[in-house]
Structures are given as C-alpha cells and as structure tokens.
mmCIF file of C-alpha atoms and ligand atoms in Angstrom:
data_model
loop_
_atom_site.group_PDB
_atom_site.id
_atom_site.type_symbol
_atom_site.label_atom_id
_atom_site.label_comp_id
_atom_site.label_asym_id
_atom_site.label_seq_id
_atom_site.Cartn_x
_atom_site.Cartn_y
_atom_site.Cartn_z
ATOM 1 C CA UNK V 1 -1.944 13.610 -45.903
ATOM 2 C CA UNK V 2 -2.674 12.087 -42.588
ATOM 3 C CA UNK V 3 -0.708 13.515 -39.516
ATOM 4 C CA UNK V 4 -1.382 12.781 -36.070
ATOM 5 C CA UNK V 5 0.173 14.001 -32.911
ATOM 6 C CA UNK V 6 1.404 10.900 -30.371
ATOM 7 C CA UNK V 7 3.340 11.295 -27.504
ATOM 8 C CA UNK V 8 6.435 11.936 -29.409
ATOM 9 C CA UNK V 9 5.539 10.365 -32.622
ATOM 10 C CA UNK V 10 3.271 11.423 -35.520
ATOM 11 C CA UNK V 11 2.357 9.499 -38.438
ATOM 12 C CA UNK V 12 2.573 11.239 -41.480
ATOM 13 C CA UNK V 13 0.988 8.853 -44.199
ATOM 14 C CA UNK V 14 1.107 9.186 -48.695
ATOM 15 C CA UNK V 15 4.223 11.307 -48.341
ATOM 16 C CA UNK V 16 5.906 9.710 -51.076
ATOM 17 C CA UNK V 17 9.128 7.327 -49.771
ATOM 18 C CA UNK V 18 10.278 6.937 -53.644
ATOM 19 C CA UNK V 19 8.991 3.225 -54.357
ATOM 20 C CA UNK V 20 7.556 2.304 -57.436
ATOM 21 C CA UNK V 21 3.615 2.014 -57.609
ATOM 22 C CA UNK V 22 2.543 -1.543 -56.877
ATOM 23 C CA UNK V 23 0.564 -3.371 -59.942
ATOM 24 C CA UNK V 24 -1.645 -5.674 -57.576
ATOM 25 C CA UNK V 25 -3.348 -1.944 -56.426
ATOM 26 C CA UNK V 26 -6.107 -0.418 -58.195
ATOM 27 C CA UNK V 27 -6.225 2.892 -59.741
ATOM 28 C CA UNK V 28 -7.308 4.320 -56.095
ATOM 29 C CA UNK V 29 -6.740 2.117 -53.110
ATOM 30 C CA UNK V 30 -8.964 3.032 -50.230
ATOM 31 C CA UNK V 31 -7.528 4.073 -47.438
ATOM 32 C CA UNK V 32 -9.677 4.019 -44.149
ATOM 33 C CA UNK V 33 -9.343 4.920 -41.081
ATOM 34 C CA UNK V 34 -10.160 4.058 -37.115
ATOM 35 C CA UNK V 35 -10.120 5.866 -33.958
ATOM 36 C CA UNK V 36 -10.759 4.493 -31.077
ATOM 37 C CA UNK V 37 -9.732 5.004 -26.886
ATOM 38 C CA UNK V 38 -7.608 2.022 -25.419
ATOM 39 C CA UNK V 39 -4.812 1.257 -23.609
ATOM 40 C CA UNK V 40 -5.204 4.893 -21.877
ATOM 41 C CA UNK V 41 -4.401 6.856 -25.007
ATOM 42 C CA UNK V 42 -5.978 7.689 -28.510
ATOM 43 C CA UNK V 43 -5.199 4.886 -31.020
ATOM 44 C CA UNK V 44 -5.277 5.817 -34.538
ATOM 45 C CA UNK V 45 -5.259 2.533 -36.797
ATOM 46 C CA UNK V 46 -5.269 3.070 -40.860
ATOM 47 C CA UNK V 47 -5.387 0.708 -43.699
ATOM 48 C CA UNK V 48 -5.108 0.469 -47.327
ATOM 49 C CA UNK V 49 -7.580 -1.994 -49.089
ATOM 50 C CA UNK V 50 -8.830 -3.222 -52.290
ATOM 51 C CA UNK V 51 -12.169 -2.389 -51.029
ATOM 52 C CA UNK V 52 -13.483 0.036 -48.080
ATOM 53 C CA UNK V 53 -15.312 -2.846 -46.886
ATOM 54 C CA UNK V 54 -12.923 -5.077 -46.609
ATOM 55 C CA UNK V 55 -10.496 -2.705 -45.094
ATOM 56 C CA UNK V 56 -12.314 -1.380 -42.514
ATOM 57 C CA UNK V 57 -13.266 -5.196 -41.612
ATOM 58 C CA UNK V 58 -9.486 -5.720 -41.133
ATOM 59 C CA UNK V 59 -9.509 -2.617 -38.810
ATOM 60 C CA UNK V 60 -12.258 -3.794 -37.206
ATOM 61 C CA UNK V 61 -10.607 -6.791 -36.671
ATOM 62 C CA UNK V 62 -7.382 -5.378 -35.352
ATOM 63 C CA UNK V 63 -9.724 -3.489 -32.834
ATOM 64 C CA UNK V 64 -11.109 -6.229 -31.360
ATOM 65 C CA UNK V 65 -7.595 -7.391 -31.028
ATOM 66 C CA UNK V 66 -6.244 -4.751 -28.650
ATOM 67 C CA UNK V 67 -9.503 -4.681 -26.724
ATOM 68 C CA UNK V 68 -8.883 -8.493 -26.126
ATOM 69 C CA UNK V 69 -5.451 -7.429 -24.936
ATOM 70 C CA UNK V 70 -6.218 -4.899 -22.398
ATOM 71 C CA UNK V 71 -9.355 -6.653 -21.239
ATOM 72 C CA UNK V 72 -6.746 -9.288 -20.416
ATOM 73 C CA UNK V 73 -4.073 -7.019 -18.992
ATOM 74 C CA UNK V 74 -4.804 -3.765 -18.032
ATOM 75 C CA UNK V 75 -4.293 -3.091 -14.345
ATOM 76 C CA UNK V 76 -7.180 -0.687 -14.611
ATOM 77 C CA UNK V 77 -9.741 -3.304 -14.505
ATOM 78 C CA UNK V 78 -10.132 -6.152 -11.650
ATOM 79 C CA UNK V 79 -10.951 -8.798 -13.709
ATOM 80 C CA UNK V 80 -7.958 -8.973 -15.923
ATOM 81 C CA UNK V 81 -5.003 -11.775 -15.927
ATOM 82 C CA UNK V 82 -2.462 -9.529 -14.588
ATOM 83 C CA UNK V 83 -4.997 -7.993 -11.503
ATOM 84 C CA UNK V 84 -5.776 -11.449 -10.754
ATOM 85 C CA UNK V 85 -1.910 -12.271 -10.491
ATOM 86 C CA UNK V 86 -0.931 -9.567 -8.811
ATOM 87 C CA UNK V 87 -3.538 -10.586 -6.365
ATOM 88 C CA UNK V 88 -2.608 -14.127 -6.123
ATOM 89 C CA UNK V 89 -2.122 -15.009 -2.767
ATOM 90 C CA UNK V 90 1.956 -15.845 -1.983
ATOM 91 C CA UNK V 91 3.409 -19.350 -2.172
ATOM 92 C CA UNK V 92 0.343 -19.944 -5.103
ATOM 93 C CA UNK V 93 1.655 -20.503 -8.390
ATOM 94 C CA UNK V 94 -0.584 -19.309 -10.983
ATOM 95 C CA UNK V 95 -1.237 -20.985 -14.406
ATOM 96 C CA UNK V 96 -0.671 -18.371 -17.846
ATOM 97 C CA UNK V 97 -2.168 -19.206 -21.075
ATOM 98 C CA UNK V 98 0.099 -20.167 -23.526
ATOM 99 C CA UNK V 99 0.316 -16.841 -25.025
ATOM 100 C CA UNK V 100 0.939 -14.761 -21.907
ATOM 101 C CA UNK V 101 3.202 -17.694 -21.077
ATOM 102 C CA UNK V 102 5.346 -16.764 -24.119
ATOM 103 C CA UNK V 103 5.024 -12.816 -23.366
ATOM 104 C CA UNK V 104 6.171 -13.544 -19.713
ATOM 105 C CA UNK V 105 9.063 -15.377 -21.068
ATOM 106 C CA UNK V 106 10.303 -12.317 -23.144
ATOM 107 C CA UNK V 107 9.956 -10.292 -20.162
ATOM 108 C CA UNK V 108 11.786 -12.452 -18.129
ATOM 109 C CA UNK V 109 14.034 -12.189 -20.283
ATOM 110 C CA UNK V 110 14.580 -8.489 -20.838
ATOM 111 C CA UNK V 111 14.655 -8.155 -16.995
ATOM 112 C CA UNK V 112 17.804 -9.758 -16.924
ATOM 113 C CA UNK V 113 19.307 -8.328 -20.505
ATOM 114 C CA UNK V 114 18.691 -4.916 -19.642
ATOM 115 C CA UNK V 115 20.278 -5.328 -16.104
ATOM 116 C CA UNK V 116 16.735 -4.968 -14.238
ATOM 117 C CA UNK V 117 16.794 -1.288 -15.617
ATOM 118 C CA UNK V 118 12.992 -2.796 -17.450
ATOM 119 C CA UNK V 119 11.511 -4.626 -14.987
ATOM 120 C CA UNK V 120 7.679 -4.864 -14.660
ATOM 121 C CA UNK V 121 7.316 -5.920 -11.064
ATOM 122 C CA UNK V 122 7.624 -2.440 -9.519
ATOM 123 C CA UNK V 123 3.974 -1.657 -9.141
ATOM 124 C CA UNK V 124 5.084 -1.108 -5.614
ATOM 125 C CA UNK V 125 6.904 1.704 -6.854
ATOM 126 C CA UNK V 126 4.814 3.133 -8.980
ATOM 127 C CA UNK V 127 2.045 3.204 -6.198
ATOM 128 C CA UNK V 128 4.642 5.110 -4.098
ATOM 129 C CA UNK V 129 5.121 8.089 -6.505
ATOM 130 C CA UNK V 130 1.448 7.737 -7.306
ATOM 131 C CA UNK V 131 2.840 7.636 -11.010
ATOM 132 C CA UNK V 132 -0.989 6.437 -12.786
ATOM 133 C CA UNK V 133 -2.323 9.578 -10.586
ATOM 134 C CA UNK V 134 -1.150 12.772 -10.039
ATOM 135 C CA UNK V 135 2.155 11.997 -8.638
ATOM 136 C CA UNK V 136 3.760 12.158 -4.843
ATOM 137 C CA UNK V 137 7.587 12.371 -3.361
ATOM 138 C CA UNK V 138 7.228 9.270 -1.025
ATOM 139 C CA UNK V 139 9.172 9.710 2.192
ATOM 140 C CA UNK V 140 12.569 7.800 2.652
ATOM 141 C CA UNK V 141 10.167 4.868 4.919
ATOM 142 C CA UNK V 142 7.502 4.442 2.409
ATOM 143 C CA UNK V 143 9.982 4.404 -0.416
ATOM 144 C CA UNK V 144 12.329 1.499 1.757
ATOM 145 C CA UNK V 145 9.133 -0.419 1.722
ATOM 146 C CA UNK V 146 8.128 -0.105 -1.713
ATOM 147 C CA UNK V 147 11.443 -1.444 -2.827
ATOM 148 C CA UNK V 148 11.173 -4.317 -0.718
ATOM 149 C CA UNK V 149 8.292 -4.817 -2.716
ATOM 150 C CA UNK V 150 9.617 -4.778 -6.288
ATOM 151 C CA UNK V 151 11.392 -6.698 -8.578
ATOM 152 C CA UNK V 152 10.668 -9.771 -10.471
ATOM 153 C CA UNK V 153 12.784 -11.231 -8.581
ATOM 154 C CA UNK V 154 9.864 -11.726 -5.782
ATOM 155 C CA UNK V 155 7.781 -13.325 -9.034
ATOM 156 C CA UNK V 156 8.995 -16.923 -9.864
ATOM 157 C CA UNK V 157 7.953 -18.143 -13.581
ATOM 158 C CA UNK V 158 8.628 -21.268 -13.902
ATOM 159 C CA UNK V 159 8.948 -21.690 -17.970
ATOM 160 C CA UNK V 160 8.290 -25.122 -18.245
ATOM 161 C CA UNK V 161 4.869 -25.014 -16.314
ATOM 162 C CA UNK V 162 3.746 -21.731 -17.540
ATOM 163 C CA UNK V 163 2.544 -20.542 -13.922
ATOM 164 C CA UNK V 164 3.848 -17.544 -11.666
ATOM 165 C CA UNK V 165 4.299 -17.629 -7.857
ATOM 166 C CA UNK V 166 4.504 -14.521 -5.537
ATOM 167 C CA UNK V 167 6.959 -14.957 -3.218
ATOM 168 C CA UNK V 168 6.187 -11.708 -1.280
ATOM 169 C CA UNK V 169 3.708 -8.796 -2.100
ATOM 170 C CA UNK V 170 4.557 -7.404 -5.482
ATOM 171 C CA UNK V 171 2.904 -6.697 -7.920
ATOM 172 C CA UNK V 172 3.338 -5.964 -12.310
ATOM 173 C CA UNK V 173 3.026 -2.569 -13.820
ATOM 174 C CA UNK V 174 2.450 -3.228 -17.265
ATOM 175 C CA UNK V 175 2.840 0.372 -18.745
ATOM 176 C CA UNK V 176 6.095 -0.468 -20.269
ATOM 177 C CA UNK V 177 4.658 -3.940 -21.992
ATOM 178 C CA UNK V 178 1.038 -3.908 -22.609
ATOM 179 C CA UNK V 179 0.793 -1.762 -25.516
ATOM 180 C CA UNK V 180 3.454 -3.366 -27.241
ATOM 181 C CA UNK V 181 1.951 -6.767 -26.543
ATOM 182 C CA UNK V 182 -1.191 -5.906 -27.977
ATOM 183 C CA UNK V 183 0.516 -4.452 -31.640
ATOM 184 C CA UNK V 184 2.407 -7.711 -31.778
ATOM 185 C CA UNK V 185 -0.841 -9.864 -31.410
ATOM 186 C CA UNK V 186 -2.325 -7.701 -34.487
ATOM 187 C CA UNK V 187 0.960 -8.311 -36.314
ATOM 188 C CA UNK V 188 0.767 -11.991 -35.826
ATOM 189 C CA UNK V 189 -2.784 -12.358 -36.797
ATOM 190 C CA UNK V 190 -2.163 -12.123 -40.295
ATOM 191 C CA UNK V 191 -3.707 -8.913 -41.571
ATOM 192 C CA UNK V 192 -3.391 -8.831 -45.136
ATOM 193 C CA UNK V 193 -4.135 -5.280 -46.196
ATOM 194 C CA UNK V 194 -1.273 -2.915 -45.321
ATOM 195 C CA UNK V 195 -1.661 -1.197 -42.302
ATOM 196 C CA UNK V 196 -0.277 0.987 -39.558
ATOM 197 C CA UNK V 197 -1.655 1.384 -35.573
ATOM 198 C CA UNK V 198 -0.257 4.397 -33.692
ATOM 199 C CA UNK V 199 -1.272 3.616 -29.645
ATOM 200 C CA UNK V 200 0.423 7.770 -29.069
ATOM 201 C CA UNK V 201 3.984 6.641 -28.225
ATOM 202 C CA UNK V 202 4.431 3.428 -30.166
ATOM 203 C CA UNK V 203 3.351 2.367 -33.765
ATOM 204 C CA UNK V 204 3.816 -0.844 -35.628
ATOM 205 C CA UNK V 205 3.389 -1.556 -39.407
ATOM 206 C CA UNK V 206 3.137 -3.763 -41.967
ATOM 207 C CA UNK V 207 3.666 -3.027 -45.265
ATOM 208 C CA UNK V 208 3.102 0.660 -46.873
ATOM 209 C CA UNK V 209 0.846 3.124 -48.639
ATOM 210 C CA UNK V 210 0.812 2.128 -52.128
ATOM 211 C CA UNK V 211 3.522 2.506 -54.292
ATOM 212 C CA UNK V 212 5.289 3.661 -50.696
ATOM 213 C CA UNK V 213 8.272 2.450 -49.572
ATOM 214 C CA UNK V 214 6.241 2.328 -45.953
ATOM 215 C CA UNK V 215 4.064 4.452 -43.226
ATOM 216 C CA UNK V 216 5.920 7.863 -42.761
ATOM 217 C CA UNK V 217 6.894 8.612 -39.323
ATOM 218 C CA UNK V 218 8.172 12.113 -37.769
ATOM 219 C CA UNK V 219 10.077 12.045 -34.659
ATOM 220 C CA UNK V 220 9.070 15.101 -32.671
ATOM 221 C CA UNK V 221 10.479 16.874 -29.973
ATOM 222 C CA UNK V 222 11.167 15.605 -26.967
ATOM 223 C CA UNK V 223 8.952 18.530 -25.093
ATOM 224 C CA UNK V 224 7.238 19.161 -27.839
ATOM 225 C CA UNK V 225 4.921 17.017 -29.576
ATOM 226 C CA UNK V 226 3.910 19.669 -32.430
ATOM 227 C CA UNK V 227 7.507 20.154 -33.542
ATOM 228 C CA UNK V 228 8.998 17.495 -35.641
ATOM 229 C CA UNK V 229 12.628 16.832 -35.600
ATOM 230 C CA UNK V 230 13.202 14.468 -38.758
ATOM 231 C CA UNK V 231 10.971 11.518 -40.177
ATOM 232 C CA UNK V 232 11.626 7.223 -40.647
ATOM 233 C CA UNK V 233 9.867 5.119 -42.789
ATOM 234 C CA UNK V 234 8.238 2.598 -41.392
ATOM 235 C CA UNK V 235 7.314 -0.811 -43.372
ATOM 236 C CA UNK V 236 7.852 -3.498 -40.603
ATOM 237 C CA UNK V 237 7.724 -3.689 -36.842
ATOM 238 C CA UNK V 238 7.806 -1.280 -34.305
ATOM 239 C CA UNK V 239 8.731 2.312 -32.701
ATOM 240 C CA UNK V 240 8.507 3.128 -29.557
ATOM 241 C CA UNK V 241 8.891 6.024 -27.682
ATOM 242 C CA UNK V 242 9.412 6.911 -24.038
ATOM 243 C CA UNK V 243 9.960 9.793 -22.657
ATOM 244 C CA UNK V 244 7.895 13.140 -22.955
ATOM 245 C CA UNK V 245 7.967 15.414 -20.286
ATOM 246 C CA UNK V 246 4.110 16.276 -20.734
ATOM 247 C CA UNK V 247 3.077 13.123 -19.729
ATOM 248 C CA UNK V 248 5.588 13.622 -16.514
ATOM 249 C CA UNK V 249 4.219 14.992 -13.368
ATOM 250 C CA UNK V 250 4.892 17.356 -10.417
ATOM 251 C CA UNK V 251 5.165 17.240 -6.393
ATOM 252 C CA UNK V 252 6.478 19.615 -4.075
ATOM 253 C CA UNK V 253 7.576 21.806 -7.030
ATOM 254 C CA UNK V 254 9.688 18.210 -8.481
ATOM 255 C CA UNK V 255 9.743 17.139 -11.491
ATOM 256 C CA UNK V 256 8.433 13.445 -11.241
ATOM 257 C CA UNK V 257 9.095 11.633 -14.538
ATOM 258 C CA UNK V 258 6.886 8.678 -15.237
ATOM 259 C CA UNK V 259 10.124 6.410 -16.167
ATOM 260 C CA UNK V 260 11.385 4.316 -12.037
ATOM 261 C CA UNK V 261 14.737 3.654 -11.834
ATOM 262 C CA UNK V 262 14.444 0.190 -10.345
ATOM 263 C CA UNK V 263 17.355 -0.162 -9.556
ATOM 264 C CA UNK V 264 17.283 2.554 -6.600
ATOM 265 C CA UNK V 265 13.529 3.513 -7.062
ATOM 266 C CA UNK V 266 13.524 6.510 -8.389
ATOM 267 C CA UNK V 267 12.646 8.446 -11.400
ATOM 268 C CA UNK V 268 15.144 8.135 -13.825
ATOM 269 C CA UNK V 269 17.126 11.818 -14.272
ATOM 270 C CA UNK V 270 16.991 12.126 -18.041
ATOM 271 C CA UNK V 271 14.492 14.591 -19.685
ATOM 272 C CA UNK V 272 14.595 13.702 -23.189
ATOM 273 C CA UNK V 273 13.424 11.213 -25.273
ATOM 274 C CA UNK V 274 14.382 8.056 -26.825
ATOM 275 C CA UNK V 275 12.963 6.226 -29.839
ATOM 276 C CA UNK V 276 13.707 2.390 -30.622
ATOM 277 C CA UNK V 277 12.754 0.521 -33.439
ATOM 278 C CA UNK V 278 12.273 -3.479 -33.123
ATOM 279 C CA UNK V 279 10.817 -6.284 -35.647
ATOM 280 C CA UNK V 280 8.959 -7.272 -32.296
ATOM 281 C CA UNK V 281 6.357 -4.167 -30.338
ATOM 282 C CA UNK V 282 6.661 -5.943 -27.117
ATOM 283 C CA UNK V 283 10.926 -5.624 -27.400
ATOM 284 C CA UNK V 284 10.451 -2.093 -28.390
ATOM 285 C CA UNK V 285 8.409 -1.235 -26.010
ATOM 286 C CA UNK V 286 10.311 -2.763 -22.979
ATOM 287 C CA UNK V 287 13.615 -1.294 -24.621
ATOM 288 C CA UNK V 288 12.579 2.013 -25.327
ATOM 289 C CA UNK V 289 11.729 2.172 -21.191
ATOM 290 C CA UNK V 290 15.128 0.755 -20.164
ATOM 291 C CA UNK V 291 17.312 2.736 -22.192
ATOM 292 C CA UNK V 292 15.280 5.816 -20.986
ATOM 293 C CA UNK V 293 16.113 4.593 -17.758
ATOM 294 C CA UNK V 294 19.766 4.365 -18.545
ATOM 295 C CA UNK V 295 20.578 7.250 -19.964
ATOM 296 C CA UNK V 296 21.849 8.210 -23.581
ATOM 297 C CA UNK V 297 25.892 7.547 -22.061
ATOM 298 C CA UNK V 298 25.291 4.102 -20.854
ATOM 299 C CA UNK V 299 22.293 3.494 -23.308
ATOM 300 C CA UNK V 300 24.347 4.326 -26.552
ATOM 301 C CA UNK V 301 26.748 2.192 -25.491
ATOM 302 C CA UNK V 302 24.598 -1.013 -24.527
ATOM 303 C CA UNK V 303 22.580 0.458 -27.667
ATOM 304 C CA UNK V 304 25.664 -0.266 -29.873
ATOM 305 C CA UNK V 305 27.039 -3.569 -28.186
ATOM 306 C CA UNK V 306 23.529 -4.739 -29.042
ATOM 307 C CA UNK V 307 23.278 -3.610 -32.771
ATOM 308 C CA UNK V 308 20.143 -2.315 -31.534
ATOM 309 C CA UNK V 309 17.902 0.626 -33.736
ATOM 310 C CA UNK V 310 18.404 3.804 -31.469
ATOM 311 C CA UNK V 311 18.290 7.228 -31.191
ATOM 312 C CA UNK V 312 18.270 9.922 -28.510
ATOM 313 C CA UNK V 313 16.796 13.200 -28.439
ATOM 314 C CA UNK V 314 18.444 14.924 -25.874
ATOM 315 C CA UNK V 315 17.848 18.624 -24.953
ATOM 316 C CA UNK V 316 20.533 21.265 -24.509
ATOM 317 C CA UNK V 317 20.489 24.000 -22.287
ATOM 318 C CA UNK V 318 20.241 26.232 -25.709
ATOM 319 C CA UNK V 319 17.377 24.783 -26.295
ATOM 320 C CA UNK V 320 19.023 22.708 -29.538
ATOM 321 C CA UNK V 321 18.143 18.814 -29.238
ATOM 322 C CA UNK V 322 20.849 16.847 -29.832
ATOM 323 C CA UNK V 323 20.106 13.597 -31.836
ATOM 324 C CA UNK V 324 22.384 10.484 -31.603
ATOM 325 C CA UNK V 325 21.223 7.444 -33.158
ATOM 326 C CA UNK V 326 22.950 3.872 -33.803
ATOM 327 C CA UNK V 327 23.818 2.985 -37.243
ATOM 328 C CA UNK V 328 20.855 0.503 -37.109
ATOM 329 C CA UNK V 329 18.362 3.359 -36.628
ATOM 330 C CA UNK V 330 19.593 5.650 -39.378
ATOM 331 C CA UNK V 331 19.055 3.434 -42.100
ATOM 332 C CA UNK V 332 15.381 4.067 -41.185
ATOM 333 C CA UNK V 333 15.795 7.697 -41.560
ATOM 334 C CA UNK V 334 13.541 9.148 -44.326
ATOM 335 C CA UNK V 335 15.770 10.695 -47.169
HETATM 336 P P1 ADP S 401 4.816 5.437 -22.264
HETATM 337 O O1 ADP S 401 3.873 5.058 -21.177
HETATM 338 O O2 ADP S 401 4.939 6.913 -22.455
HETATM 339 O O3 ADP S 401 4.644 4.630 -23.516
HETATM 340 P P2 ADP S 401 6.897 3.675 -21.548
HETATM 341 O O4 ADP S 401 6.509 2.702 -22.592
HETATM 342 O O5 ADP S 401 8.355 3.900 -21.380
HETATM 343 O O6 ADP S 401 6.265 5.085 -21.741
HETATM 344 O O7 ADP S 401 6.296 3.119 -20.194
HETATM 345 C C1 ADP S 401 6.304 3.862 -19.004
HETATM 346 C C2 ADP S 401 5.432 3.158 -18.013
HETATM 347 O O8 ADP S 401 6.037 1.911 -17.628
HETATM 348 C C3 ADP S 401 5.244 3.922 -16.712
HETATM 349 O O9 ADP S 401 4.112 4.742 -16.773
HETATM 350 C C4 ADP S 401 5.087 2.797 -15.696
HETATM 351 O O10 ADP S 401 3.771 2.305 -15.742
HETATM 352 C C5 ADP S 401 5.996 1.717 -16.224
HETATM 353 N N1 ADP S 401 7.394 1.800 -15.786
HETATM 354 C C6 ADP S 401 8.078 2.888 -15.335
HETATM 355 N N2 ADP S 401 9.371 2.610 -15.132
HETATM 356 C C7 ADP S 401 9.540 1.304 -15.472
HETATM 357 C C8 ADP S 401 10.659 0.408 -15.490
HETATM 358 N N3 ADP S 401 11.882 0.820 -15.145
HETATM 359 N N4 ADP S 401 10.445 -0.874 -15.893
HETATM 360 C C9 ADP S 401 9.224 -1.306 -16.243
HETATM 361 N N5 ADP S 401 8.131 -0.518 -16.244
HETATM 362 C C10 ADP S 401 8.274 0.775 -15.880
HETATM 363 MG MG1 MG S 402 6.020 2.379 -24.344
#
C-alpha cells in the first residue's frame, strides 16, 4: 500500500476498488515510483508497467513534462513566459504559443464563468498580503492600489491573434492554474501505462492499479492532513483541492488565508476545504480556488446549477466536519 500525505489529499494505491483483474497484465505488474520537487511542493508520480523499464521511462517522461511547464510558467523564475508577460511593457501585445494560447483561453474563460471569483491577474494582490512569503495586513492605501492593479480585465487577449496586452501594471499569479496545466499536458501526451501524479493538493489519473477499478484517493481533513475523512476512486481526470489552513499564514495575530477574494481583495473568510473533480486539471484547479472563494452557500449552489463534482469539508465549532458534496461528486465516493 502506497499512502502519501498532500495538502488535503493522500493517495492510497492497490486498495482493492472491486474490478475484475485485467488479462492484458502479467502475473505481477510493476509498479514504480517517482519523487521529485516542482511546482513548490513534493510530487509523487506512480505507474504500473509491463516492465520496470518501461515504466519508469514513462515517469521519466511525465517528469520532464512538468519541468517543461514550470520552466515556462512559474513566476519564481525570470525567464519564464508568464515573468516575461507580466513584464511586458503596457500598450505591447505579446504573442503566446499555441498551447498557452489555448490555456489562456480557458482562463479567460473561467474569469468570467466564475464571476471573477478565479481570476489570475491579481498578482498585485497577492504582493500586498505578501501571500508567496510570510504574509502582511496591507494598509487600506496600499490595498486601494493593489486593486487598481488587478483583474484581467487590465490584460486584453485577443483570441484570434494569440497575444496579450497590458493595459496598466498587472500582473498573473499562476498558483491557482499552473499545476493543473502541467497534469493536463501529461494527460494529453499519451502515456500508455496507467498512472497517477499527486502535485500535494491536486492529482490526475489515468487508468488504475491492475484489476482496480482506479487510483484510491482519501480526502483528509480540512486542518488536518493525517486524518482522512472518506476515500474516491480515481480512474480519469482530476482532484483538486484548495484550502488547508497549514499552508495559510499569520499577521498581526490574523489569520491570512492564501485564497484573495478578488472581488474586494481580501482573503476569502472560509476555513475549510473544498475538493473538485474535473475530466480537465487546469478546470479543477481554477474551480476548486473559486468555489473556495465563494463559500460552500453560494458555491453549492453555483456547484449544482453547474452539475459540477463537489464537495465541502466544512468545520464545526464541535470540531465535526461537515461534508456536502453534489450528486456528481458522490458517485466517485469509494464504497
Ligand atoms: P493550492 O495552492 O493550495 O493548490 P489553489 O489551487 O486554490 O491552492 O491556489 C491558491 C493560489 O492561487 C494562491 O496561493 C495564489 O497564488 C493564487 N490565488 C489566490 N486567490 C486567487 C483567486 N481568487 N484567483 C486566482 N488565483 C488566486
Ligand atoms: Mg490548486
């Protein structure tokens, strides 16, 4: 048994989901096993192969893959696509490879579904509460001119041309994308082996253990990441997480959660968790942060209207955490 703690998700593989054992395996598939440090957290990647060669190959492969991602949007370094947009000087439009054309698109996109509660152009923001550090109040001035400063709204994509112009100083935070960009470029390169990537807060999959109905998932506490709450199978697409107080920080004795409210730039109130599942990691990822932002009343709802695979963890005072999920998310439940 493999278990492995993520933010609020652990991966609990060969727990047996009930399937029938699958004739094209051998005897003893191999499973094998990466670790590796990207994306700011400890990715865990595991596949099952015909051969250990082979399947670490394919992990190898799907390594090089995220890499590739962050190298071309992590924030972090200075030579990446989104540091050099976000540096662009205004009134220049900037020209996006076709495939962070078609990412930018879907974030466009989810801006505007999700009412601007996702929306990836607050690095103003994020500066202000020093969220990537160790976290500040801003006062009221400082926070007045970070919002000026955020929204997508101040980034023009023009679809058609594939370029981005910056119509005033703001700049993309792409902790509530990236990771879920990078899964989805592993998922569309074709691995053939079954396999299963945990980034600590999101995992995607493809396929299952042998003779498994798919990768088994536990759902843990939302302050907790060592006490799991119930488990989903997991044979396609992705879950993502967001929330986890640990990774929230403190000023002037504040709680400062790591989730902006862009909509009056602040952190959002809510202190549990919520977990969404999506055939696409880039729409999980960018959902799971929005309906944190909104809130389990309004985010049920939306949740529902949406036919959307959700569920809340929300803490009680007791100490009990209350789950609610949409229909869509229980039939992922593990029996
Ligand atoms: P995690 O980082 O735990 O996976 P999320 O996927 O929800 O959690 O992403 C949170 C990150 O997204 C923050 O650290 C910040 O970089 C960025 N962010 C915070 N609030 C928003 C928001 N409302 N819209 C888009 N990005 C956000
Ligand atoms: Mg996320």
């Amino acid at each position: 048994m493999i278990r492995v703690a993520a933010a609020t998700i652990a991966v609990a593989a060969l727990i047996g989901c009930g399937a029938q054992p699958d004739a094209a395996w051998p005897a003893t598939p191999n499973l094998v096993e990466r670790e590796a440090f990207l994306m700011g957290t400890r990715a865990r990647l595991a596949a099952y192969d015909v051969s250990r060669d082979s399947g670490l190959h394919a992990l190898e492969q799907a390594l090089g893959i995220l890499e590739r991602t962050e190298a071309e949007l992590s924030t972090w370094r200075d030579d990446s696509v989104i540091s050099l947009l976000n540096r662009q000087p205004i009134g220049n439009a900037f020209a996006l490879s076709d495939a962070t054309c078609r990412m930018f698109r879907v974030v466009y996109e989810t801006v505007r579904a999700t009412g601007g509660t996702f929306d990836p152009g607050l690095g103003a923001l994020t500066a202000a509460w020093d969220i990537h550090g160790s976290g500040r109040e801003p006062d009221e001035r400082s926070l007045a001119a970070a919002r000026e400063r955020s929204g997508l709204r101040l980034m023009r994509f023009d679809a058609a041309r594939c370029t981005v112009t910056r119509d005033a100083d703001a700049t993309i935070d792409v902790g509530a994308f990236g990771k879920g960009e990078a899964l989805d470029r592993v998922a569309a390169s074709g691995l053939r082996a079954p396999w299963m990537i945990d980034l600590g807060g999101q995992v995607s999959a493809s396929g299952g253990p042998p003779g498994e109905r798919g990768w088994q998932v536990s759902i843990a506490h939302p302050h907790n990441r060592e006490q799991r709450l119930f488990d989903v199978v997991l044979r396609r697409g992705s879950l993502s997480t967001s929330g986890g107080s640990e990774r929230d920080l403190v000023a002037n004795g504040r709680r400062i959660a790591h989730h902006i409210d862009p909509r009056n730039g602040r952190p959002a109130p809510f202190t549990g968790s919520v977990v969404v599942w999506h055939h696409s990691g880039l729409e999980a990822d960018m959902l799971s942060t929005a309906l944190y932002v909104m809130g389990p009343i309004i985010g049920m709802r939306w949740a529902a209207e949406q036919e959307l695979a959700v569920c809340y963890l929300i803490p009680q005072p007791d100490g009990v955490v209350r789950v609610v999920a949409t229909p869509e998310f229980e039939k992922l439940r593990a029996p």
